[in-house]
């Protein structure tokens, strides 16, 4: 996929996501305003009823009193404690609020504005809040002989109460947004991973073509030479060319085997033929084969096989390939005068192989990726060191098949040290 299209799609998706989140926040905000308005209306309704009931109770009581005491306080309402207690008002308010579904803590009081004092109250804990933030409802407003008195009500947890009502909606929105963000980021990482993979596959095909081309060209030249009558006449010449063909053919077979092997690992069909074997023997064999290549570069392989118990249980062919891959890397990625140190040591339950070189090294960041299939550190190509990026992924699979461990210590331009631990036995 085109890089620009990917970036464009990501921008569009991000904008759409931000827009969607904005709309969501707007709606929740709206819903919260509606809830608040509803709450106010319900409180208003409830308290109007309460005020009416208080006034009715006063009237009733006033009538009784007046029958006995005459019409002394004709137009003035009775003192509150004559006809009502704070407990009475509390239950009136509680009933009215409950009917309207308001189930949260409240405080109330009857406040006389002129004296700035409370004539009646539930508790005296919230006096300031009642005056400053409470809802106020005039009592006995038709009583022209008394200065204004208000029934004040205050909800200490009003915010929380309104929020709890919105909680469900908020939760669903948050879950949906998280789901969208998660899927979105998953898709983006997948796109980038696929892009990277397709680049790696391209590199692989380029490398493979190049690697195969050289032996094919050599073989075809050798065949041409063999077709020459003069060459055929000379026994030495023809056997020389046949030798070349054989060598190059072996190389081709090895490469094909490597690629096939990695496909087998992918399908999880790696077959192991485990037997008791001497790990030192394997190492010595591999060194013998690679020695010439190292010496061509004026290098040396230093062997320090210190393990006293080198016999382990494993697959001979795969373990040979494992050592071969590590040693091949150590040589390949050391451009000048390789000094490759191969050491073995015994631990309590197995053997540890370490292969150290003085090559180009691997940065910390890359060290995590080198075991990935087809992965090659980008500078590897620049230096024109060819490879498929399959070696270490194969090595890792083999180590795991033997229940072992692999690790690397490396510093750029100083060298790398690969350590492989293999247990004596892998259990059942
Ligand atoms: N000893 C080393 N020193 C520096 N870099 C290394 C070393 N060993 C591996 N690497 C880096 O790790 C990468 C992966 O190694 P791996 O052996 O899997 O692939 P390769 O050598 O490129 O190809 P091949 O499949 O032919 O082995 C290499 O391309 C190289 O960049
Ligand atoms: Mg390699």
Short mmCIF file of C-alpha atoms and ligand atoms in Angstrom, two decimals:
data_model
loop_
_atom_site.label_atom_id
_atom_site.label_comp_id
_atom_site.label_asym_id
_atom_site.label_seq_id
_atom_site.Cartn_x
_atom_site.Cartn_y
_atom_site.Cartn_z
CA UNK A 1 0.00 0.00 0.00
CA UNK A 2 1.18 3.47 -0.83
CA UNK A 3 2.77 5.28 2.12
CA UNK A 4 0.81 8.48 1.47
CA UNK A 5 -2.52 6.66 1.39
CA UNK A 6 -1.73 4.98 4.72
CA UNK A 7 -0.85 8.32 6.37
CA UNK A 8 -3.94 9.93 4.82
CA UNK A 9 -6.20 7.14 6.11
CA UNK A 10 -4.68 7.41 9.58
CA UNK A 11 -5.27 11.18 9.64
CA UNK A 12 -8.88 10.74 8.49
CA UNK A 13 -9.50 8.00 11.06
CA UNK A 14 -7.94 10.08 13.85
CA UNK A 15 -10.05 13.11 12.90
CA UNK A 16 -13.21 10.98 12.73
CA UNK A 17 -12.39 9.51 16.13
CA UNK A 18 -11.79 12.93 17.67
CA UNK A 19 -15.04 14.17 16.09
CA UNK A 20 -16.94 11.21 17.45
CA UNK A 21 -15.50 11.72 20.90
CA UNK A 22 -16.40 15.43 20.71
CA UNK A 23 -20.00 14.61 19.80
CA UNK A 24 -20.14 12.06 22.62
CA UNK A 25 -18.88 14.62 25.14
CA UNK A 26 -21.35 17.18 23.80
CA UNK A 27 -24.27 14.77 24.22
CA UNK A 28 -23.24 13.74 27.70
CA UNK A 29 -22.91 17.39 28.63
CA UNK A 30 -26.35 18.05 27.19
CA UNK A 31 -27.85 15.12 29.02
CA UNK A 32 -26.27 16.37 32.22
CA UNK A 33 -27.87 19.84 31.74
CA UNK A 34 -31.26 18.22 31.11
CA UNK A 35 -30.86 16.09 34.24
CA UNK A 36 -29.97 19.16 36.25
CA UNK A 37 -33.01 21.07 34.98
CA UNK A 38 -35.23 18.08 35.78
CA UNK A 39 -33.76 17.90 39.25
CA UNK A 40 -34.43 21.57 39.89
CA UNK A 41 -38.00 21.22 38.62
CA UNK A 42 -38.65 18.22 40.83
CA UNK A 43 -37.19 19.96 43.89
CA UNK A 44 -39.36 22.98 43.11
CA UNK A 45 -42.49 20.88 42.84
CA UNK A 46 -41.72 18.90 45.97
CA UNK A 47 -40.95 21.96 48.05
CA UNK A 48 -44.04 23.86 46.83
CA UNK A 49 -46.09 20.94 48.13
CA UNK A 50 -44.19 20.94 51.43
CA UNK A 51 -44.70 24.70 51.87
CA UNK A 52 -48.43 24.32 51.16
CA UNK A 53 -48.67 21.52 53.73
CA UNK A 54 -46.84 23.53 56.38
CA UNK A 55 -49.15 26.46 55.79
CA UNK A 56 -52.19 24.18 55.98
CA UNK A 57 -50.99 22.73 59.28
CA UNK A 58 -50.59 26.24 60.66
CA UNK A 59 -54.08 27.18 59.59
CA UNK A 60 -55.57 24.15 61.25
CA UNK A 61 -53.76 24.85 64.48
CA UNK A 62 -54.57 28.56 64.33
CA UNK A 63 -58.27 27.79 64.08
CA UNK A 64 -58.13 25.60 67.21
CA UNK A 65 -56.13 28.20 69.14
CA UNK A 66 -58.36 31.01 68.05
CA UNK A 67 -61.43 29.25 69.35
CA UNK A 68 -59.95 29.43 72.85
CA UNK A 69 -57.78 32.51 72.82
CA UNK A 70 -59.78 34.79 70.66
CA UNK A 71 -58.47 36.45 67.54
CA UNK A 72 -55.37 37.99 69.06
CA UNK A 73 -52.84 37.19 66.43
CA UNK A 74 -55.33 37.56 63.71
CA UNK A 75 -53.05 38.05 60.72
CA UNK A 76 -49.77 36.76 62.04
CA UNK A 77 -48.89 33.09 61.69
CA UNK A 78 -48.29 31.03 64.80
CA UNK A 79 -44.73 30.42 65.96
CA UNK A 80 -43.46 27.26 64.29
CA UNK A 81 -42.94 25.24 67.45
CA UNK A 82 -46.65 25.62 68.17
CA UNK A 83 -47.72 23.50 65.28
CA UNK A 84 -44.73 21.72 63.73
CA UNK A 85 -41.37 20.15 64.60
CA UNK A 86 -38.29 19.80 62.47
CA UNK A 87 -39.01 16.05 62.42
CA UNK A 88 -42.45 16.73 60.86
CA UNK A 89 -40.94 18.87 58.14
CA UNK A 90 -38.28 16.27 57.54
CA UNK A 91 -40.85 13.56 56.88
CA UNK A 92 -42.90 15.88 54.66
CA UNK A 93 -39.85 16.68 52.55
CA UNK A 94 -38.72 13.08 52.49
CA UNK A 95 -42.10 11.86 51.18
CA UNK A 96 -42.30 14.52 48.49
CA UNK A 97 -38.72 13.96 47.32
CA UNK A 98 -39.17 10.21 47.25
CA UNK A 99 -42.25 10.48 45.08
CA UNK A 100 -40.09 12.33 42.56
CA UNK A 101 -37.26 9.83 42.72
CA UNK A 102 -34.79 12.10 44.51
CA UNK A 103 -32.94 9.84 46.84
CA UNK A 104 -29.99 11.78 48.17
CA UNK A 105 -28.99 13.40 51.45
CA UNK A 106 -30.52 16.83 52.11
CA UNK A 107 -30.47 19.56 54.73
CA UNK A 108 -33.21 22.10 55.38
CA UNK A 109 -33.99 25.00 57.65
CA UNK A 110 -36.47 27.83 58.06
CA UNK A 111 -34.58 31.07 57.74
CA UNK A 112 -35.63 34.50 58.81
CA UNK A 113 -33.96 37.01 56.55
CA UNK A 114 -34.31 40.02 58.80
CA UNK A 115 -32.63 38.40 61.82
CA UNK A 116 -30.40 36.21 59.67
CA UNK A 117 -31.11 33.24 61.88
CA UNK A 118 -32.71 29.82 61.59
CA UNK A 119 -36.06 29.31 63.28
CA UNK A 120 -35.99 25.58 62.65
CA UNK A 121 -33.40 23.28 61.10
CA UNK A 122 -32.53 19.66 60.55
CA UNK A 123 -28.95 19.88 61.83
CA UNK A 124 -26.84 22.97 62.17
CA UNK A 125 -24.02 21.56 60.05
CA UNK A 126 -24.73 23.28 56.78
CA UNK A 127 -25.96 26.74 57.74
CA UNK A 128 -23.63 28.61 55.38
CA UNK A 129 -24.30 26.27 52.46
CA UNK A 130 -28.05 26.54 53.04
CA UNK A 131 -27.94 30.32 52.81
CA UNK A 132 -25.44 30.51 49.96
CA UNK A 133 -26.25 27.55 47.76
CA UNK A 134 -29.59 26.23 48.96
CA UNK A 135 -32.91 26.37 47.12
CA UNK A 136 -35.23 28.93 48.81
CA UNK A 137 -39.02 28.81 49.04
CA UNK A 138 -40.98 31.64 50.74
CA UNK A 139 -43.20 30.61 53.66
CA UNK A 140 -46.41 32.45 54.52
CA UNK A 141 -45.84 34.93 51.73
CA UNK A 142 -49.36 36.27 52.15
CA UNK A 143 -48.66 37.13 55.76
CA UNK A 144 -48.00 40.84 55.49
CA UNK A 145 -47.22 41.32 59.18
CA UNK A 146 -44.19 39.10 59.29
CA UNK A 147 -40.91 39.82 57.56
CA UNK A 148 -39.97 37.22 54.89
CA UNK A 149 -39.14 33.70 56.01
CA UNK A 150 -37.84 30.98 53.74
CA UNK A 151 -37.75 27.25 53.76
CA UNK A 152 -34.21 26.48 52.52
CA UNK A 153 -33.10 23.12 51.25
CA UNK A 154 -29.57 22.08 50.32
CA UNK A 155 -28.27 18.82 48.81
CA UNK A 156 -24.65 18.26 49.90
CA UNK A 157 -24.17 15.51 47.27
CA UNK A 158 -26.15 17.03 44.44
CA UNK A 159 -23.28 16.71 41.86
CA UNK A 160 -22.62 13.08 42.71
CA UNK A 161 -26.33 12.27 42.62
CA UNK A 162 -26.70 13.77 39.16
CA UNK A 163 -23.54 12.00 38.01
CA UNK A 164 -24.69 8.60 39.30
CA UNK A 165 -27.76 8.98 37.15
CA UNK A 166 -25.48 9.58 34.14
CA UNK A 167 -22.99 6.94 35.20
CA UNK A 168 -24.40 4.17 32.99
CA UNK A 169 -24.31 6.34 29.90
CA UNK A 170 -20.82 7.57 30.71
CA UNK A 171 -19.56 4.03 31.25
CA UNK A 172 -20.96 2.73 27.97
CA UNK A 173 -19.47 5.70 26.11
CA UNK A 174 -16.07 5.14 27.70
CA UNK A 175 -16.16 1.42 26.88
CA UNK A 176 -17.15 2.13 23.28
CA UNK A 177 -14.44 4.77 22.88
CA UNK A 178 -11.82 2.42 24.33
CA UNK A 179 -13.00 -0.33 21.97
CA UNK A 180 -12.74 1.98 18.96
CA UNK A 181 -9.30 3.33 19.99
CA UNK A 182 -8.06 -0.22 20.60
CA UNK A 183 -9.27 -1.53 17.23
CA UNK A 184 -7.95 1.58 15.51
CA UNK A 185 -4.46 1.22 16.95
CA UNK A 186 -4.53 -2.51 16.27
CA UNK A 187 -5.35 -1.87 12.62
CA UNK A 188 -2.62 0.74 12.32
CA UNK A 189 0.05 -1.49 13.85
CA UNK A 190 -1.09 -4.33 11.59
CA UNK A 191 -0.79 -2.10 8.54
CA UNK A 192 2.73 -1.09 9.52
CA UNK A 193 3.71 -4.64 10.37
CA UNK A 194 2.43 -5.86 7.01
CA UNK A 195 4.27 -3.09 5.25
CA UNK A 196 7.50 -4.00 7.03
CA UNK A 197 6.92 -7.66 6.27
CA UNK A 198 6.39 -7.01 2.60
CA UNK A 199 9.61 -4.95 2.52
CA UNK A 200 11.46 -7.77 4.23
CA UNK A 201 10.04 -10.28 1.79
CA UNK A 202 11.24 -8.12 -1.09
CA UNK A 203 14.73 -7.96 0.43
CA UNK A 204 14.62 -11.71 0.90
CA UNK A 205 13.69 -12.35 -2.72
CA UNK A 206 16.45 -10.00 -3.89
CA UNK A 207 19.00 -11.70 -1.68
CA UNK A 208 17.85 -15.15 -2.66
CA UNK A 209 18.03 -14.39 -6.36
CA UNK A 210 21.51 -13.01 -5.91
CA UNK A 211 22.68 -15.97 -3.82
CA UNK A 212 21.32 -18.48 -6.31
CA UNK A 213 22.59 -16.65 -9.34
CA UNK A 214 26.29 -16.97 -8.49
CA UNK A 215 26.45 -20.79 -8.29
CA UNK A 216 24.13 -21.12 -11.26
CA UNK A 217 26.40 -18.90 -13.33
CA UNK A 218 29.48 -20.84 -12.18
CA UNK A 219 27.86 -24.17 -13.01
CA UNK A 220 26.83 -22.97 -16.44
CA UNK A 221 30.38 -21.74 -17.14
CA UNK A 222 31.83 -25.08 -16.00
CA UNK A 223 29.37 -26.93 -18.25
CA UNK A 224 30.35 -24.77 -21.19
CA UNK A 225 33.99 -25.55 -20.50
CA UNK A 226 33.24 -29.27 -20.29
CA UNK A 227 31.59 -29.04 -23.69
CA UNK A 228 34.89 -27.93 -25.11
CA UNK A 229 36.67 -30.84 -26.85
CA UNK A 230 40.11 -29.77 -25.60
CA UNK A 231 38.98 -29.71 -22.00
CA UNK A 232 37.36 -33.12 -22.31
CA UNK A 233 40.57 -34.55 -23.60
CA UNK A 234 42.43 -33.56 -20.45
CA UNK A 235 41.47 -35.76 -17.52
CA UNK A 236 42.70 -33.24 -14.94
CA UNK A 237 40.78 -30.32 -16.42
CA UNK A 238 37.49 -32.15 -16.68
CA UNK A 239 37.68 -33.51 -13.16
CA UNK A 240 38.49 -29.98 -11.97
CA UNK A 241 35.34 -28.61 -13.64
CA UNK A 242 33.24 -31.50 -12.39
CA UNK A 243 34.55 -30.74 -8.89
CA UNK A 244 33.47 -27.13 -9.27
CA UNK A 245 30.01 -28.20 -10.42
CA UNK A 246 29.74 -30.56 -7.48
CA UNK A 247 30.79 -27.85 -4.98
CA UNK A 248 28.41 -25.25 -6.36
CA UNK A 249 25.64 -27.81 -6.50
CA UNK A 250 26.19 -28.56 -2.82
CA UNK A 251 25.95 -24.87 -2.07
CA UNK A 252 22.67 -24.63 -3.96
CA UNK A 253 21.29 -27.64 -2.11
CA UNK A 254 22.31 -26.13 1.23
CA UNK A 255 20.56 -22.87 0.43
CA UNK A 256 17.42 -24.61 -0.73
CA UNK A 257 17.52 -26.71 2.43
CA UNK A 258 17.78 -23.58 4.60
CA UNK A 259 14.71 -22.02 3.00
CA UNK A 260 12.72 -25.26 3.22
CA UNK A 261 13.76 -25.71 6.85
CA UNK A 262 12.35 -22.32 7.77
CA UNK A 263 9.01 -23.19 6.15
CA UNK A 264 8.99 -26.39 8.21
CA UNK A 265 9.61 -24.41 11.43
CA UNK A 266 6.72 -22.14 10.49
CA UNK A 267 4.34 -25.06 10.26
CA UNK A 268 5.65 -26.45 13.56
CA UNK A 269 6.69 -29.68 11.85
CA UNK A 270 10.32 -29.67 12.88
CA UNK A 271 11.36 -33.29 13.35
CA UNK A 272 14.05 -34.12 15.90
CA UNK A 273 16.04 -37.30 16.12
CA UNK A 274 17.53 -37.01 19.56
CA UNK A 275 20.43 -39.15 20.66
CA UNK A 276 23.39 -38.90 22.99
CA UNK A 277 26.14 -36.96 21.27
CA UNK A 278 29.41 -35.23 21.99
CA UNK A 279 28.84 -31.50 21.54
CA UNK A 280 32.60 -30.86 21.29
CA UNK A 281 32.79 -33.18 18.28
CA UNK A 282 30.09 -31.16 16.53
CA UNK A 283 31.90 -27.89 17.27
CA UNK A 284 35.22 -29.26 16.02
CA UNK A 285 33.61 -30.48 12.78
CA UNK A 286 31.98 -27.13 12.09
CA UNK A 287 35.23 -25.28 12.79
CA UNK A 288 37.02 -27.53 10.30
CA UNK A 289 34.57 -26.54 7.56
CA UNK A 290 34.62 -22.82 8.24
CA UNK A 291 38.29 -22.41 9.06
CA UNK A 292 39.35 -21.66 5.49
CA UNK A 293 36.81 -18.87 5.10
CA UNK A 294 38.08 -17.20 8.26
CA UNK A 295 41.70 -17.63 7.28
CA UNK A 296 41.08 -16.05 3.87
CA UNK A 297 40.30 -12.85 5.80
CA UNK A 298 43.48 -13.24 7.85
CA UNK A 299 41.45 -14.29 10.85
CA UNK A 300 41.67 -16.99 13.49
CA UNK A 301 39.27 -19.23 15.35
CA UNK A 302 40.30 -19.72 18.97
CA UNK A 303 38.90 -22.85 20.51
CA UNK A 304 38.61 -23.16 24.28
CA UNK A 305 36.41 -26.15 25.02
CA UNK A 306 36.44 -26.26 28.79
CA UNK A 307 33.36 -28.37 29.43
CA UNK A 308 34.36 -31.63 31.08
CA UNK A 309 31.02 -33.22 30.35
CA UNK A 310 30.26 -32.45 26.67
CA UNK A 311 27.78 -35.25 26.07
CA UNK A 312 24.20 -34.06 25.71
CA UNK A 313 20.98 -35.36 24.26
CA UNK A 314 20.15 -33.75 20.94
CA UNK A 315 19.72 -33.90 17.20
CA UNK A 316 23.09 -34.09 15.48
CA UNK A 317 22.11 -32.47 12.19
CA UNK A 318 20.21 -29.57 13.75
CA UNK A 319 22.88 -28.89 16.38
CA UNK A 320 25.54 -28.90 13.66
CA UNK A 321 23.49 -26.35 11.72
CA UNK A 322 23.07 -24.31 14.90
CA UNK A 323 26.82 -24.01 15.52
CA UNK A 324 27.41 -23.49 11.82
CA UNK A 325 24.95 -20.58 11.67
CA UNK A 326 26.47 -18.83 14.69
CA UNK A 327 30.01 -19.30 13.46
CA UNK A 328 29.05 -18.25 9.94
CA UNK A 329 27.51 -15.05 11.36
CA UNK A 330 30.57 -14.33 13.49
CA UNK A 331 32.72 -14.59 10.36
CA UNK A 332 30.30 -12.82 8.01
CA UNK A 333 29.75 -9.81 10.25
CA UNK A 334 33.43 -9.26 11.00
CA UNK A 335 34.78 -7.49 7.93
CA UNK A 336 38.49 -7.46 8.85
CA UNK A 337 40.75 -9.98 10.59
CA UNK A 338 38.15 -11.93 12.53
CA UNK A 339 39.16 -13.25 15.93
CA UNK A 340 36.46 -15.72 16.83
CA UNK A 341 36.55 -17.23 20.28
CA UNK A 342 34.56 -20.42 20.88
CA UNK A 343 34.20 -21.52 24.48
CA UNK A 344 32.22 -24.19 26.24
CA UNK A 345 31.60 -24.57 29.94
CA UNK A 346 29.56 -26.89 32.07
CA UNK A 347 26.83 -25.67 34.37
CA UNK A 348 24.99 -27.86 36.86
CA UNK A 349 22.45 -29.10 34.36
CA UNK A 350 23.98 -28.58 30.95
CA UNK A 351 26.56 -27.00 28.70
CA UNK A 352 27.03 -23.40 27.68
CA UNK A 353 28.49 -22.50 24.31
CA UNK A 354 29.73 -18.99 23.68
CA UNK A 355 30.81 -17.63 20.31
CA UNK A 356 32.47 -14.25 20.44
CA UNK A 357 33.64 -12.08 17.53
CA UNK A 358 35.23 -8.69 17.03
CA UNK A 359 32.85 -7.64 14.27
CA UNK A 360 30.38 -4.85 13.54
CA UNK A 361 28.21 -5.57 16.59
CA UNK A 362 24.47 -5.18 17.01
CA UNK A 363 22.78 -2.19 18.66
CA UNK A 364 20.60 -2.79 21.74
CA UNK A 365 17.50 -1.96 19.75
CA UNK A 366 18.25 -4.49 17.04
CA UNK A 367 19.20 -7.25 19.47
CA UNK A 368 15.52 -7.95 20.14
CA UNK A 369 14.68 -8.31 16.45
CA UNK A 370 17.52 -10.45 15.07
CA UNK A 371 15.72 -13.69 15.94
CA UNK A 372 12.70 -12.70 13.84
CA UNK A 373 12.35 -14.54 10.60
CA UNK A 374 13.70 -12.65 7.57
CA UNK A 375 14.98 -9.86 9.80
CA UNK A 376 18.36 -8.41 8.91
CA UNK A 377 19.97 -5.40 10.52
CA UNK A 378 19.71 -2.75 7.77
CA UNK A 379 23.47 -1.96 7.73
CA UNK A 380 24.10 -5.61 6.86
CA UNK A 381 22.91 -4.95 3.33
CA UNK A 382 24.88 -1.75 2.96
CA UNK A 383 28.10 -3.62 3.66
CA UNK A 384 27.05 -6.08 1.00
CA UNK A 385 27.02 -9.06 3.29
CA UNK A 386 24.42 -11.35 1.80
CA UNK A 387 22.04 -13.49 3.80
CA UNK A 388 18.43 -14.55 4.08
CA UNK A 389 17.76 -13.44 7.64
CA UNK A 390 16.77 -17.01 8.44
CA UNK A 391 19.82 -18.24 10.36
CA UNK A 392 19.09 -16.92 13.83
CA UNK A 393 15.35 -17.65 13.68
CA UNK A 394 16.31 -21.25 12.90
CA UNK A 395 18.93 -21.29 15.68
CA UNK A 396 16.35 -20.02 18.16
CA UNK A 397 13.82 -22.66 17.11
CA UNK A 398 16.42 -25.40 17.55
CA UNK A 399 17.50 -24.08 20.95
CA UNK A 400 13.88 -24.05 22.07
CA UNK A 401 13.34 -27.57 20.74
CA UNK A 402 16.21 -28.64 23.01
CA UNK A 403 14.71 -26.71 25.96
CA UNK A 404 17.73 -24.41 26.00
CA UNK A 405 18.30 -20.64 26.00
CA UNK A 406 20.03 -18.19 23.70
CA UNK A 407 21.22 -14.69 24.51
CA UNK A 408 23.45 -12.06 23.00
CA UNK A 409 25.74 -9.37 24.34
CA UNK A 410 26.96 -6.93 21.76
CA UNK A 411 28.33 -3.47 21.23
CA UNK A 412 28.46 -1.62 17.93
CA UNK A 413 31.92 -1.82 16.30
CA UNK A 414 33.31 -3.86 19.18
CA UNK A 415 31.81 -7.27 18.52
CA UNK A 416 29.14 -9.72 19.59
CA UNK A 417 28.95 -12.66 21.93
CA UNK A 418 26.22 -15.25 21.42
CA UNK A 419 25.62 -17.63 24.29
CA UNK A 420 23.67 -20.85 23.92
CA UNK A 421 22.77 -23.03 26.85
CA UNK A 422 21.73 -26.64 26.20
CA UNK A 423 20.62 -28.95 29.01
CA UNK A 424 22.00 -32.49 29.31
CA UNK A 425 18.53 -33.93 29.13
CA UNK A 426 15.22 -32.39 28.17
CA UNK A 427 12.94 -34.60 30.19
CA UNK A 428 9.96 -36.18 28.54
N1 LIG B 1 27.77 -11.97 14.99
C1 LIG B 1 27.03 -10.98 14.50
N2 LIG B 1 27.53 -9.72 14.44
C2 LIG B 1 26.80 -8.71 13.97
N3 LIG B 1 25.54 -8.83 13.50
C3 LIG B 1 24.99 -10.05 13.52
C4 LIG B 1 25.69 -11.19 14.02
N4 LIG B 1 24.88 -12.25 13.91
C5 LIG B 1 23.75 -11.82 13.37
N5 LIG B 1 23.79 -10.50 13.12
C6 LIG B 1 22.71 -9.66 12.57
O1 LIG B 1 21.51 -10.35 12.72
C7 LIG B 1 20.85 -10.52 11.48
C8 LIG B 1 20.12 -11.83 11.44
O2 LIG B 1 21.03 -12.90 11.38
P1 LIG B 1 20.64 -14.25 10.66
O3 LIG B 1 21.73 -15.21 10.83
O4 LIG B 1 19.26 -14.61 11.12
O5 LIG B 1 20.49 -13.81 9.15
P2 LIG B 1 21.60 -13.59 8.05
O6 LIG B 1 22.93 -13.95 8.55
O7 LIG B 1 21.42 -12.23 7.53
O8 LIG B 1 21.14 -14.59 6.93
P3 LIG B 1 21.25 -16.19 6.90
O9 LIG B 1 19.83 -16.66 6.86
O10 LIG B 1 21.98 -16.50 5.67
O11 LIG B 1 21.95 -16.62 8.13
C9 LIG B 1 21.93 -10.40 10.46
O12 LIG B 1 21.44 -9.92 9.24
C10 LIG B 1 22.89 -9.41 11.09
O13 LIG B 1 22.48 -8.12 10.80
MG1 LIG B 2 23.27 -15.88 9.47
#
